[in-house]
Amino acid sequence: MTARATLPYGSWPSPISAADVARARLRLSFPTVSGNDVWWQESRPEEGGRTTVVHLQGGHRTELLTDPWDARTRVHEYGGRSYLPVRTGDGHALVFSNYEDQRLHRLDPSDPKPRPLTPEPAVPGGLRYADYVLSPDATEIWCVCEGHTPEGIRRAIVAVPLDGSAAEDASAIRELVTGAQFYASPVPSPSGGHLAWVQWNHPRMPWDGTELRVAAIEDGVTVLPRTVKGGLTESAIAPLWADDSALYVISDWPGWWNIYQVGLHGESPQALYPAEEEFAGPLWQLGGMPYALLEDGRLAVIHGEGDQRLGVYDPETLELVDLEVPYSNWQTALSADGTTIVGIAGGEDVPSSVVRVDTVTGRVEGLRRELAEIPDVAYLPSPRAEQLEGPFGRPVHALVFPPSNPEAAAPAGELPPYVVFVHGGPTSRVSSTLNLERAYFTSRGIGVVDVNYGGSTGYGRAYRERLRRQWGVVDVEDAVACAQALIEGGLADPSRIAIRGGSAGGWTTLAAATQTTVFKAATSYYGISDLQTFSAGTHDFESHYLFGLIGPLPGFERAYEERSPLNNAARTACPVLLLQGLDDPIVPADQSERFAVALAEKKTPYAYLTFEGESHGFRRAQTVITCLESELAFYGQTLGFTPKGIAPIDLTT
């Protein structure tokens, strides 16, 4: 056995490169199963972030959409499931949304290329489609349509003919449901007599308050719509028909997203499995389902506090049994057919994968992994779930990843640097699933603590609502609590603690850098620095998000001003690295640009890197490589170590 080299933390040699992390940014999502056929979306950083649809049949994997086709929908800007397989006489056609023009297209097995189903909009990308389902008579696609016009944005649930007649005649598209500002999850009943859907309006987000609505279908038109679950302070999502007279729905009425059954004839909603666990997640993207119906009437479900397990719930016996699978965290995107379940899952040393499970035989198959080659596990950090104590004794959930490298050890008495990772959202959650980005740092001798601060999902509505009107306060306090816990536990060097985050996590990063002296370096990926201009300039889906996180406008202008890092830039306590895409419709580039100018005016060391063609969440491999290597160099220069093989970054003062 080779003796470990004694090297300072941060300078350890690592086989995990930034290019490896970029390759691991391949994203698998929204699987669908029908018989022996499985489909999924696959976003590829080495192809500029292009998303294709892959079909697995008989053990043979086929890429259905080649370059330049890009299956991505921009509804709500965050998109979601962008395809739907449709059974035809000679197999399955594929209906998908193409990113460039946002039109729906259809690709049949015999077609040389896709053909459009929807008209070319007057404004490029002005008509967008998501959340597709086949109509009861199999002649139309029913989906959410989002129209962008000079007068504003309008959404509806529409019916798009599968024969392509609407490509030249927009009047062929029928509106089924209108009147609300947002829609999700249209689903017809088994016999086609009813349509269920979810809707909500500003200023609420879908985790604040939604309505589950049901309407009768007569001659292809919806009539007599009514609300059967949900309301202003209840998030009811993911309708699934149990039969023609009853629906399953997931509601957080009891304080956790639990499964209910709702009848169509005035029966009181019944909680099927009351538990202090989440059976769903926040509705950031459209088209995913956190549960699925098996042929015997049982439900495949994901559930848990924090990480989500896979189980099968029996409505007859009221029993929930977890399946024995080597995956500890499942995403909220399940599909089932017969006795088969497919989903996206991962574990501490297993990357996110498309997984197929046979509930009869117990066979578990990993069909595709986001990371083709897994590094030696000795280089991977072993996560430790912690419930730390925040201000006023409130719990803070976090995952701690100590440095790990079989080739190197630090000199006696040296404590490691740590980086506090702050996830985006903020209504989101970080999991223990293998993340090579964390390993990029830990394998070099830099510890990571990933914090699920107050406001995160996975721990019930009360935990989620800690951030109500407290954004920039509670999240910062919880990030600081994580750093202080590491310091007080003798696990981290107090002079070498950094913080980093993207989007909402970038906001928390900048807020922490301007409110506290705990952190000695801060990295913001497309973070928010000025609340009022963000609220006025961001996209429609999140245009009122701050009403809950900060307070409604007009009325809370002072809070917006006082909490904005831009207005507190003179108090920035550490060097800052700003990383920004120039085509970001969610957090416009001026949020980083103006903060960089403010830092320059106060002669605070900073670096500001911009990326043409990148939007919200970097998708291109070279961008990821540049960002990670710059971030590592930045920490080396500010926290006092020399990363092996990494060139210094220019810091401006």
Coordinates of C-alpha atoms in Angstrom, one line a residue, residues 3 47 59 94 102 104 118 121 129 178 195 208 224 278 308 354 460 497 505 544 553-554 559 583 617:
A3 CA 2.0 5.9 1.8
E47 CA -23.5 19.3 -27.4
G59 CA -32.2 -3.7 -25.0
L94 CA -42.9 11.1 -30.8
Q102 CA -41.1 26.3 -29.4
L104 CA -44.8 21.1 -31.2
T118 CA -48.5 24.0 -34.3
P121 CA -45.9 32.3 -34.0
Y129 CA -46.4 24.1 -25.0
T178 CA -59.1 29.4 -19.7
L195 CA -60.9 16.5 -17.3
D208 CA -48.3 28.3 -1.7
L224 CA -69.3 22.8 -15.3
E278 CA -43.3 14.4 1.7
Q308 CA -37.1 10.3 -1.2
V354 CA -32.8 5.9 -15.3
G460 CA -42.9 19.9 5.6
I497 CA -14.7 29.3 5.2
G505 CA -28.3 30.5 -3.7
H544 CA -44.6 37.9 -7.7
L553 CA -45.3 45.8 -3.5
P554 CA -46.3 48.5 -2.9
A559 CA -37.4 45.8 3.1
D583 CA -28.8 35.4 -22.1
G617 CA -28.1 27.3 -15.3

